[in-house]
Amino acid sequence: MITHMGIPVSPGVAIGEALVLDQERIRIPRRFVSRDAVEEELERLRRAVDQVADDISQNRDLITAELGEQYGAIFAAHLAMLRDPTLQQSWERLIRQEYYSPEHAVSSTLRKYAAVFERMPQRYLAERAHDVLDLERSLLRRLLGLRREELTQINTPVVVLAHDLTPNETASLDRTKVLGFATEIGGAGGHVAIVARALEIPAIVGVGPFLAEVEPGDLVIVDGDSGQLILRPDPATREHYQQQADKARTLARGWERHCHEPALTLDQQHVQVHANIEFPREVEVCLERGADGIGLYRTEFLYLSGDHEPNEEEHFQAYREVAQRMAGRPVVIRTLDLGADKLGGSYADYQEPNPFLGLRSIRLSLRHMPLFRCQLRAILRASAYGNLRIMFPMIATVNELRRAKAVLADAQEDLAEQGVPFSWPIPVGIMIEVPAAVLMLDQLLPEVDFVSIGTNDLAQYVLAVDRSNREVADLYRETDPAVIRLIDTTVRQCQAHGKAVSLCGQMSANPLCTPLLIGLGLRALSVPPANIPEIKHVCRSVSAADCQKLAQRVLQMESAREVEHCLREELKKIRP
Ligand code: PEP
Ligand code: MG
């Protein structure tokens, strides 16, 4: 039995057989293939060779056009190497006679060639080894890419163990088959964590290197509450976890019994508990768990789960479905928050040195007008079918807000001219995720109807800590006094301006923080649907007056550690 500690990001315990994915995010290929599969595997390899050859030819043409024949010749040499009959014969022989998988055959052949080059005394020739290894990588990527779909085609229950997963890959996991997952890299605030919670799949990220210690099919335990990853547990450990999982289920059932009642504190203060969703299909769970509305619909997942850019009709259908099924309850649709770690699909190759400080979110929307206009038109059209509100993410300046509103006004005029029905004026809000926005609230608030505090980003920007970087995960704390002071300022400013305020960062789903947030004056929280019953239960167990005293104490504290200790003691009073 081996135990590793990671960052718990999605609660619950998963016990099951390991499905191991390597750095290329695919299942580590088997070393051998069955006799019957040889022809099929050879065909797969031929397709991969053709695809790599196409890639190289394209690069050759591009470089020749840009820099001239001389440079294009570099790629011509790669192409000649790839098509070399001796090379092809040697990997085909390994597949036909030794039953090697194409990945192993390609890798072992090319590595032998590279080793020969490396031994050459002439530096010029020794460096050719890089070209050979480059070819190996390209072929492997193509070969493995051809198998990527395996992640969506899992047909037995497994625990996925990977170096990393993209939000897109996480979104494609089938929760009836994937019992849980653990990754070597990643941090608590990343979007992989968000999707895991949305899918209610127990998950741990940022475990550090562990894949070399596990074989596909090993029994593993992912403890999404404590962050423990246990490889090949002994029978006693397995029994212990089984019991814990049963206990958690019983507790959750108790909370669920009252989830449709309003969350009234002991002194009768009503706390609205809304849901955060990523996909329209989640509405069902929101209603089952007693959501008072949708406080955050992360629409960028429309982009991340498909293989093409959604058109206006697809946007519209998704929003109308949510609006209709929520039947008059408020639904806050956040415009695209694409960029940084969420980019995928056609944007996958787009690279920035500092993506979280780059062309992200509202900045990206304002730069890509057709995309932004298309989404705003769709939201407006869907507003005729329910109680919709629009929220702009990552607003840092008054100018950005005004520009976004101007695009909305344009979309509204166009629809009105075309006689398309929509609801107007539609409430407009912004997310408070950048410290600059908190400082500028007196200027921003007169121009909006509501705000929602996004502590996931607010914490990363105010503390200068990347929310998905395991190396600095210990510094990424939503309970840091700096974050709490920003929330306090925001709530007080909103109260002064008579504007509605809620909090939709992950902090709102942490029961430890609920009394503090009530004490800071928040009366609306937006949490993943799975957390609604528990958060409502905590709201009902405290009095707002006591919470206010708690908040005053916490505002004087100097560290996240001190804050967390105090909040833990407080929660113990209601939940020993
Ligand atoms: C946040 O930043 O707190 C938030 C809710 O937005 P996201 O997690 O999607 O960035
Ligand atoms: Mg955010």
XYZ file of C-alpha atoms and ligand atoms in Angstrom:
587
model
C 0.000 0.000 0.000
C 1.332 3.454 -0.912
C -0.289 6.707 0.242
C 0.129 10.103 -1.420
C -1.253 13.444 -0.374
C -2.796 15.778 -2.936
C -5.193 18.708 -2.955
C -8.803 17.595 -2.410
C -11.009 19.412 -4.929
C -14.204 17.428 -5.169
C -15.588 15.647 -2.111
C -16.425 12.006 -1.680
C -14.564 8.732 -1.709
C -13.932 6.574 -4.766
C -12.725 2.997 -4.503
C -12.001 1.150 -7.729
C -9.619 -0.092 -10.373
C -7.079 2.340 -11.825
C -7.214 3.592 -15.390
C -3.784 5.132 -15.945
C -3.245 7.958 -18.444
C 0.238 9.172 -19.253
C 1.494 12.694 -19.932
C -0.151 12.674 -23.339
C -3.416 12.139 -21.462
C -4.157 8.776 -22.976
C -4.099 5.316 -21.609
C -0.522 4.020 -21.413
C -0.501 1.743 -24.418
C -0.116 -1.944 -23.936
C 3.269 -3.218 -24.936
C 1.839 -6.011 -27.069
C -1.157 -6.401 -29.310
C -3.078 -9.569 -30.014
C -2.325 -11.567 -33.155
C -5.756 -10.704 -34.589
C -5.253 -6.983 -34.163
C -1.983 -6.758 -36.108
C -3.459 -5.579 -39.407
C -5.659 -3.045 -37.697
C -2.720 -1.716 -35.689
C -0.565 -1.453 -38.794
C -3.337 0.525 -40.440
C -3.516 2.815 -37.435
C 0.219 3.390 -37.689
C -0.015 4.117 -41.416
C -2.687 6.695 -40.758
C -0.531 8.314 -38.107
C 2.458 8.401 -40.481
C 0.301 10.056 -43.149
C -0.976 12.634 -40.711
C 2.522 13.478 -39.495
C 3.696 13.679 -43.100
C 0.876 16.147 -43.813
C 1.839 18.235 -40.793
C 5.472 18.328 -41.885
C 4.572 19.205 -45.494
C 2.430 22.067 -44.288
C 5.265 23.365 -42.141
C 7.670 22.989 -45.059
C 5.420 25.005 -47.377
C 4.840 27.656 -44.768
C 8.516 28.093 -43.969
C 9.526 27.972 -47.633
C 7.042 30.746 -48.398
C 8.181 32.822 -45.411
C 11.935 32.210 -45.369
C 12.892 30.486 -48.598
C 13.747 27.018 -49.899
C 16.858 26.674 -47.789
C 14.828 26.616 -44.574
C 12.044 24.568 -46.046
C 14.661 21.896 -46.772
C 14.914 21.145 -43.032
C 11.385 19.804 -43.154
C 11.989 18.026 -46.424
C 14.709 16.064 -44.604
C 12.244 15.136 -41.843
C 9.771 14.015 -44.427
C 12.375 11.858 -46.155
C 13.278 10.256 -42.833
C 9.628 9.529 -42.037
C 9.094 7.903 -45.416
C 12.367 5.941 -45.302
C 11.496 2.335 -46.277
C 14.124 0.816 -43.938
C 12.616 2.629 -41.006
C 9.112 1.570 -41.951
C 10.187 -2.016 -42.394
C 11.798 -2.132 -39.011
C 8.736 -0.987 -37.071
C 6.401 -3.048 -39.181
C 8.530 -6.104 -38.426
C 8.215 -5.438 -34.685
C 4.441 -5.281 -34.979
C 4.073 -8.308 -37.263
C 6.612 -10.592 -35.679
C 6.929 -9.447 -32.085
C 3.325 -8.237 -31.719
C 4.499 -4.859 -30.430
C 1.925 -2.080 -30.201
C 2.631 0.657 -32.805
C 3.578 3.058 -30.006
C 6.216 0.674 -28.726
C 7.419 -0.248 -32.191
C 7.829 3.388 -33.251
C 9.452 4.382 -30.015
C 11.919 1.524 -29.884
C 12.923 1.888 -33.573
C 13.384 5.643 -33.481
C 15.208 5.590 -30.174
C 17.728 3.125 -31.624
C 18.284 5.457 -34.589
C 18.636 8.436 -32.265
C 21.212 6.579 -30.159
C 23.337 5.948 -33.280
C 23.305 9.662 -34.119
C 24.106 10.593 -30.545
C 27.258 8.485 -30.603
C 28.622 10.369 -33.631
C 31.692 12.416 -32.746
C 30.723 15.220 -35.148
C 28.456 17.604 -33.324
C 26.488 18.313 -36.458
C 25.508 14.650 -36.786
C 24.975 14.109 -33.065
C 22.390 16.875 -33.102
C 20.327 15.024 -35.692
C 19.266 12.808 -32.783
C 16.914 15.620 -31.750
C 15.221 15.466 -35.126
C 14.685 11.739 -34.751
C 13.236 12.152 -31.264
C 11.056 14.948 -32.532
C 9.668 12.593 -35.115
C 9.024 10.028 -32.402
C 7.036 12.580 -30.392
C 4.999 13.634 -33.412
C 4.150 10.061 -34.264
C 3.316 9.191 -30.686
C 1.112 12.241 -30.376
C -0.771 11.226 -33.480
C -0.995 7.587 -32.451
C -2.092 8.458 -28.973
C -4.386 11.164 -30.273
C -6.188 8.550 -32.260
C -6.923 6.811 -28.990
C -7.925 9.854 -27.001
C -11.549 9.101 -27.395
C -10.998 6.179 -25.030
C -11.519 8.589 -22.185
C -15.090 9.111 -23.272
C -15.621 5.461 -24.008
C -14.888 3.919 -20.665
C -17.278 1.045 -20.154
C -16.359 -0.362 -16.737
C -16.191 1.616 -13.487
C -12.679 3.017 -12.976
C -10.680 5.580 -11.051
C -8.824 7.759 -13.560
C -5.190 8.512 -12.685
C -3.509 11.063 -14.942
C -0.676 13.519 -15.126
C -3.185 16.225 -15.928
C -6.670 16.619 -17.391
C -8.005 19.604 -19.285
C -11.377 21.071 -18.235
C -12.651 19.755 -21.547
C -11.518 16.200 -20.883
C -12.930 16.380 -17.385
C -16.244 17.550 -18.805
C -16.345 14.537 -21.092
C -15.984 12.030 -18.245
C -18.954 9.744 -17.832
C -19.831 9.984 -14.168
C -21.535 6.628 -14.160
C -18.208 5.034 -15.092
C -15.575 7.338 -13.621
C -15.754 6.811 -9.863
C -13.081 9.407 -9.139
C -9.815 10.818 -10.423
C -6.420 12.014 -9.274
C -3.869 14.071 -11.191
C -0.185 14.789 -10.648
C -0.461 18.516 -11.311
C -3.143 21.203 -10.861
C -4.413 23.363 -8.006
C -7.555 23.879 -5.985
C -8.955 26.786 -7.972
C -8.495 25.377 -11.484
C -11.407 24.687 -13.751
C -10.781 20.959 -13.671
C -11.736 21.147 -9.999
C -14.891 23.087 -10.850
C -16.000 20.559 -13.429
C -15.255 17.638 -11.092
C -17.517 19.181 -8.468
C -20.195 19.842 -11.051
C -20.114 16.210 -12.078
C -19.902 15.148 -8.420
C -16.856 13.024 -9.104
C -14.512 12.733 -6.071
C -11.174 14.201 -7.131
C -7.676 15.108 -6.001
C -5.225 17.226 -7.981
C -1.591 18.240 -7.488
C -0.533 14.903 -6.007
C 2.974 15.133 -7.505
C 4.630 12.271 -9.406
C 2.928 8.955 -8.666
C 2.035 7.397 -12.021
C 5.213 5.318 -12.133
C 4.051 3.501 -8.987
C 0.728 2.312 -10.291
C -0.280 -0.263 -12.849
C -3.524 -0.173 -14.785
C -6.068 -2.303 -12.916
C -4.574 -1.776 -9.420
C -7.113 -1.102 -6.696
C -6.933 2.558 -5.609
C -8.787 4.913 -3.277
C -9.318 8.619 -3.998
C -10.375 10.471 -0.872
C -11.739 13.769 -2.171
C -12.313 15.026 1.379
C -8.830 14.622 2.857
C -6.759 14.589 -0.343
C -5.353 11.104 0.218
C -4.610 8.890 -2.744
C -4.064 5.299 -1.695
C -2.566 2.814 -4.125
C -3.233 -0.877 -3.488
C -4.894 -0.376 -0.054
C -4.687 -3.172 2.528
C -8.001 -4.796 3.550
C -8.314 -2.772 6.796
C -7.905 0.547 4.951
C -10.371 -0.513 2.329
C -12.919 -1.435 4.991
C -12.373 1.869 6.807
C -13.023 3.869 3.633
C -16.062 1.847 2.751
C -17.565 2.655 6.163
C -16.706 6.337 5.813
C -18.385 6.519 2.434
C -21.523 4.952 3.937
C -21.521 7.449 6.811
C -21.195 10.420 4.445
C -24.109 9.142 2.417
C -26.308 8.947 5.522
C -25.378 12.503 6.545
C -26.108 13.828 3.041
C -29.488 12.113 3.016
C -30.403 13.940 6.244
C -29.572 17.330 4.703
C -31.405 16.500 1.520
C -34.648 15.908 3.386
C -34.899 19.652 4.076
C -33.270 21.051 0.963
C -36.526 22.399 -0.498
C -37.211 24.596 2.533
C -35.841 28.156 2.536
C -32.529 28.703 4.319
C -33.621 30.851 7.269
C -31.088 31.561 10.006
C -32.139 31.092 13.641
C -32.983 34.818 13.714
C -35.067 34.537 10.529
C -32.658 36.058 8.015
C -33.261 34.535 4.591
C -30.141 33.356 2.757
C -30.785 32.655 -0.920
C -28.877 29.574 -2.017
C -28.391 29.511 -5.766
C -26.536 27.043 -7.948
C -23.435 27.268 -10.146
C -23.778 25.295 -13.345
C -21.701 24.578 -16.408
C -24.164 22.560 -18.490
C -27.944 22.881 -19.081
C -28.415 19.258 -18.029
C -27.448 20.239 -14.469
C -30.729 22.099 -14.000
C -32.388 18.840 -13.032
C -29.994 18.324 -10.113
C -30.361 21.997 -9.106
C -34.101 21.555 -8.776
C -33.747 18.248 -6.939
C -31.394 19.881 -4.445
C -33.588 22.917 -3.814
C -31.752 25.718 -5.664
C -33.433 29.123 -5.317
C -32.078 30.019 -8.765
C -28.936 29.782 -10.886
C -26.387 32.251 -9.540
C -23.715 31.459 -12.106
C -24.035 29.742 -15.448
C -20.493 29.302 -16.793
C -21.337 29.438 -20.494
C -17.790 28.882 -21.741
C -18.336 25.162 -21.268
C -20.492 25.333 -24.372
C -17.232 25.986 -26.191
C -15.179 23.465 -24.323
C -17.325 20.428 -24.709
C -18.039 20.601 -28.428
C -15.669 20.198 -31.332
C -16.787 23.365 -33.096
C -17.606 26.932 -32.163
C -21.267 27.107 -31.155
C -23.442 29.324 -33.353
C -26.152 31.704 -32.124
C -28.805 29.017 -32.359
C -26.818 26.605 -30.197
C -26.205 29.306 -27.602
C -29.893 30.188 -27.678
C -31.090 26.596 -27.287
C -28.859 26.078 -24.244
C -29.986 29.291 -22.529
C -33.646 28.801 -23.352
C -33.530 25.283 -21.924
C -32.119 26.591 -18.628
C -34.534 29.544 -18.534
C -37.583 27.382 -19.177
C -36.680 24.610 -16.777
C -35.947 27.066 -13.971
C -39.535 28.278 -14.437
C -39.319 31.895 -13.343
C -36.503 31.456 -10.816
C -33.620 33.852 -11.481
C -30.853 32.628 -13.790
C -27.597 34.574 -14.066
C -25.886 33.875 -17.366
C -22.251 34.811 -17.319
C -20.831 35.755 -20.689
C -17.849 33.789 -21.945
C -14.965 33.478 -19.562
C -12.727 31.833 -22.112
C -8.996 32.077 -21.872
C -6.240 30.918 -19.575
C -6.809 27.336 -18.489
C -10.193 27.000 -20.144
C -9.055 27.452 -23.700
C -9.473 24.333 -25.749
C -10.828 23.133 -29.056
C -9.919 25.493 -31.870
C -8.067 27.675 -29.380
C -5.902 24.829 -28.053
C -2.742 26.019 -29.794
C -3.145 29.590 -28.658
C -0.367 30.328 -26.178
C 0.313 33.283 -23.951
C 3.204 33.767 -21.545
C 0.867 34.721 -18.673
C -2.597 33.512 -19.642
C -4.268 34.524 -16.374
C -3.044 38.074 -16.937
C -3.667 37.950 -20.650
C -6.434 37.969 -23.184
C -8.989 36.304 -20.960
C -12.656 36.595 -20.228
C -14.304 39.959 -20.980
C -11.075 41.091 -22.665
C -11.334 38.222 -25.121
C -15.029 38.895 -25.742
C -14.392 42.577 -26.419
C -11.620 41.633 -28.840
C -13.764 39.107 -30.706
C -16.892 41.140 -31.366
C -18.762 38.664 -33.588
C -18.384 36.008 -30.896
C -19.540 38.376 -28.142
C -22.451 39.762 -30.157
C -23.590 36.259 -31.046
C -23.705 35.272 -27.383
C -25.493 38.450 -26.258
C -28.136 38.081 -28.958
C -28.720 34.496 -27.873
C -29.077 35.463 -24.205
C -31.515 38.246 -25.066
C -33.590 35.920 -27.234
C -33.705 33.362 -24.428
C -34.769 36.065 -21.956
C -38.268 35.838 -23.431
C -38.538 32.368 -21.886
C -37.633 32.984 -18.249
C -36.057 35.219 -15.646
C -32.603 35.842 -17.103
C -29.831 38.205 -16.034
C -26.523 38.927 -17.735
C -23.216 39.012 -15.915
C -19.860 40.147 -17.315
C -16.804 38.355 -15.914
C -13.447 39.758 -14.849
C -14.340 43.420 -15.131
C -11.348 45.501 -14.044
C -12.213 48.951 -15.365
C -15.287 51.131 -15.835
C -14.412 51.401 -19.505
C -14.665 47.627 -20.019
C -18.087 47.606 -18.417
C -19.309 50.463 -20.611
C -17.993 48.825 -23.764
C -19.671 45.536 -22.854
C -22.941 47.330 -22.168
C -22.689 49.147 -25.479
C -22.416 45.830 -27.327
C -25.448 44.601 -25.392
C -27.391 47.737 -26.351
C -26.478 47.168 -30.013
C -27.657 43.574 -29.853
C -30.891 44.745 -28.267
C -31.499 47.335 -31.000
C -30.853 44.775 -33.737
C -33.306 42.312 -32.225
C -35.914 45.007 -31.715
C -35.570 46.038 -35.362
C -35.971 42.446 -36.436
C -39.052 42.097 -34.250
C -37.551 39.252 -32.216
C -39.093 39.008 -28.714
C -36.893 39.490 -25.646
C -37.188 40.906 -22.184
C -35.920 44.466 -21.662
C -34.373 45.962 -19.626
C -32.516 42.837 -18.636
C -30.672 43.093 -15.295
C -26.920 43.502 -15.861
C -24.253 42.599 -13.338
C -20.527 42.113 -13.056
C -18.273 39.660 -11.323
C -15.949 41.035 -8.707
C -12.818 39.029 -9.364
C -10.101 41.626 -9.788
C -9.015 43.769 -6.809
C -9.189 46.855 -9.073
C -12.943 46.353 -9.360
C -13.318 46.440 -5.577
C -11.381 49.697 -5.444
C -13.557 51.154 -8.207
C -16.924 49.995 -6.866
C -18.209 53.506 -6.246
C -17.848 54.145 -10.002
C -18.964 50.707 -11.165
C -22.031 50.207 -8.985
C -24.149 53.048 -10.388
C -23.891 51.325 -13.775
C -24.982 47.811 -12.769
C -27.956 46.079 -11.177
C -26.009 43.496 -9.175
C -22.570 42.053 -8.501
C -21.317 38.580 -7.701
C -18.028 38.022 -5.926
C -15.797 35.449 -7.612
C -13.412 34.497 -4.864
C -11.623 31.888 -6.982
C -10.098 34.612 -9.106
C -10.195 37.347 -6.484
C -7.914 35.219 -4.282
C -5.506 34.508 -7.134
C -5.286 38.134 -8.216
C -5.031 39.735 -4.803
C -2.522 37.201 -3.485
C -0.628 36.903 -6.796
C -0.990 33.115 -6.634
C -1.860 30.999 -9.674
C -5.058 29.161 -8.768
C -4.066 25.991 -10.611
C -0.397 25.714 -9.695
C 0.439 22.943 -7.246
C 3.767 24.608 -6.360
C 2.020 27.542 -4.705
C -1.144 25.735 -3.642
C -0.428 26.381 0.043
C -0.541 30.133 -0.619
C -3.863 30.002 -2.466
C -6.332 30.574 0.363
C -9.821 31.991 0.077
C -9.646 32.456 3.862
C -6.699 34.824 3.609
C -7.522 38.030 5.507
C -6.858 40.053 2.336
C -9.607 38.167 0.510
C -12.002 38.538 3.438
C -11.374 42.276 3.610
C -12.133 42.615 -0.101
C -15.417 40.756 0.398
C -16.239 42.979 3.354
C -15.591 46.150 1.340
C -17.652 44.859 -1.575
C -20.651 43.944 0.556
C -20.619 47.276 2.391
C -20.314 49.264 -0.843
C -23.206 47.332 -2.373
C -25.344 47.931 0.697
C -24.531 51.653 0.526
C -25.544 51.787 -3.156
C -28.585 49.561 -2.676
C -27.261 46.952 -5.130
C -27.715 43.191 -4.815
C -24.581 41.212 -4.010
C -23.888 37.506 -3.950
C -20.820 35.293 -3.790
C -20.287 32.511 -6.308
C -16.653 31.495 -5.812
C -15.917 28.088 -4.373
C -15.726 29.634 -0.910
C -19.517 29.769 -0.832
C -19.647 25.960 -0.939
C -17.258 25.545 1.986
C -19.415 25.023 5.110
C -16.569 26.404 7.232
C -17.015 29.777 5.541
C -20.817 29.977 5.606
C -21.144 31.619 9.064
C -18.405 34.105 8.125
C -20.096 35.045 4.836
C -23.449 35.538 6.570
C -21.635 37.642 9.166
C -20.101 39.809 6.444
C -23.645 40.600 5.327
C -24.104 38.250 2.388
C -27.662 37.000 1.890
C -27.123 35.217 -1.420
C -24.642 32.453 -2.112
C -24.182 30.456 -5.279
C -22.727 26.970 -4.915
C -22.340 23.764 -6.940
C -25.704 21.940 -6.845
C -24.256 19.094 -4.766
C -23.492 21.492 -1.903
C -26.906 23.181 -1.655
C -28.417 20.890 1.027
C -25.381 21.146 3.284
C -25.008 24.925 2.945
C -28.724 25.417 3.634
C -28.321 23.221 6.714
C -25.449 25.390 8.021
C -27.472 28.575 7.375
C -30.325 27.162 9.453
C -28.000 26.277 12.317
C -26.614 29.777 12.982
C -27.933 33.191 13.898
C -26.989 36.142 11.702
C -26.284 38.235 14.802
C -23.699 35.728 16.073
C -22.223 35.453 12.594
C -21.755 39.204 12.508
C -19.731 39.081 15.732
C -17.685 36.241 14.279
C -17.000 38.288 11.131
C -15.843 41.274 13.194
C -13.361 39.025 14.998
C -12.145 37.430 11.771
C -11.592 40.840 10.149
C -8.966 41.534 12.809
C -7.005 38.355 12.147
C -3.580 38.233 10.524
C -3.413 34.919 8.674
C -5.480 32.317 6.811
C -4.353 29.771 9.370
C -5.771 31.793 12.227
C -9.010 32.373 10.303
C -9.429 28.698 9.468
C -8.762 27.627 13.050
C -11.434 30.037 14.300
C -13.954 28.935 11.623
C -13.316 25.281 12.418
C -14.059 25.888 16.108
C -17.237 27.727 15.134
C -18.480 24.940 12.863
C -17.778 22.390 15.616
C -20.356 24.176 17.766
C -23.093 23.337 15.280
C -21.628 20.094 13.951
C -19.517 18.374 16.589
C -14.536 32.862 -9.535
O -13.529 33.313 -10.069
O -14.692 32.819 -8.289
C -15.624 32.319 -10.355
C -16.760 31.964 -9.818
O -15.387 32.173 -11.688
P -14.533 30.976 -12.310
O -14.231 30.018 -11.189
O -15.342 30.379 -13.386
O -13.316 31.671 -12.806
Mg -13.520 33.614 -12.191
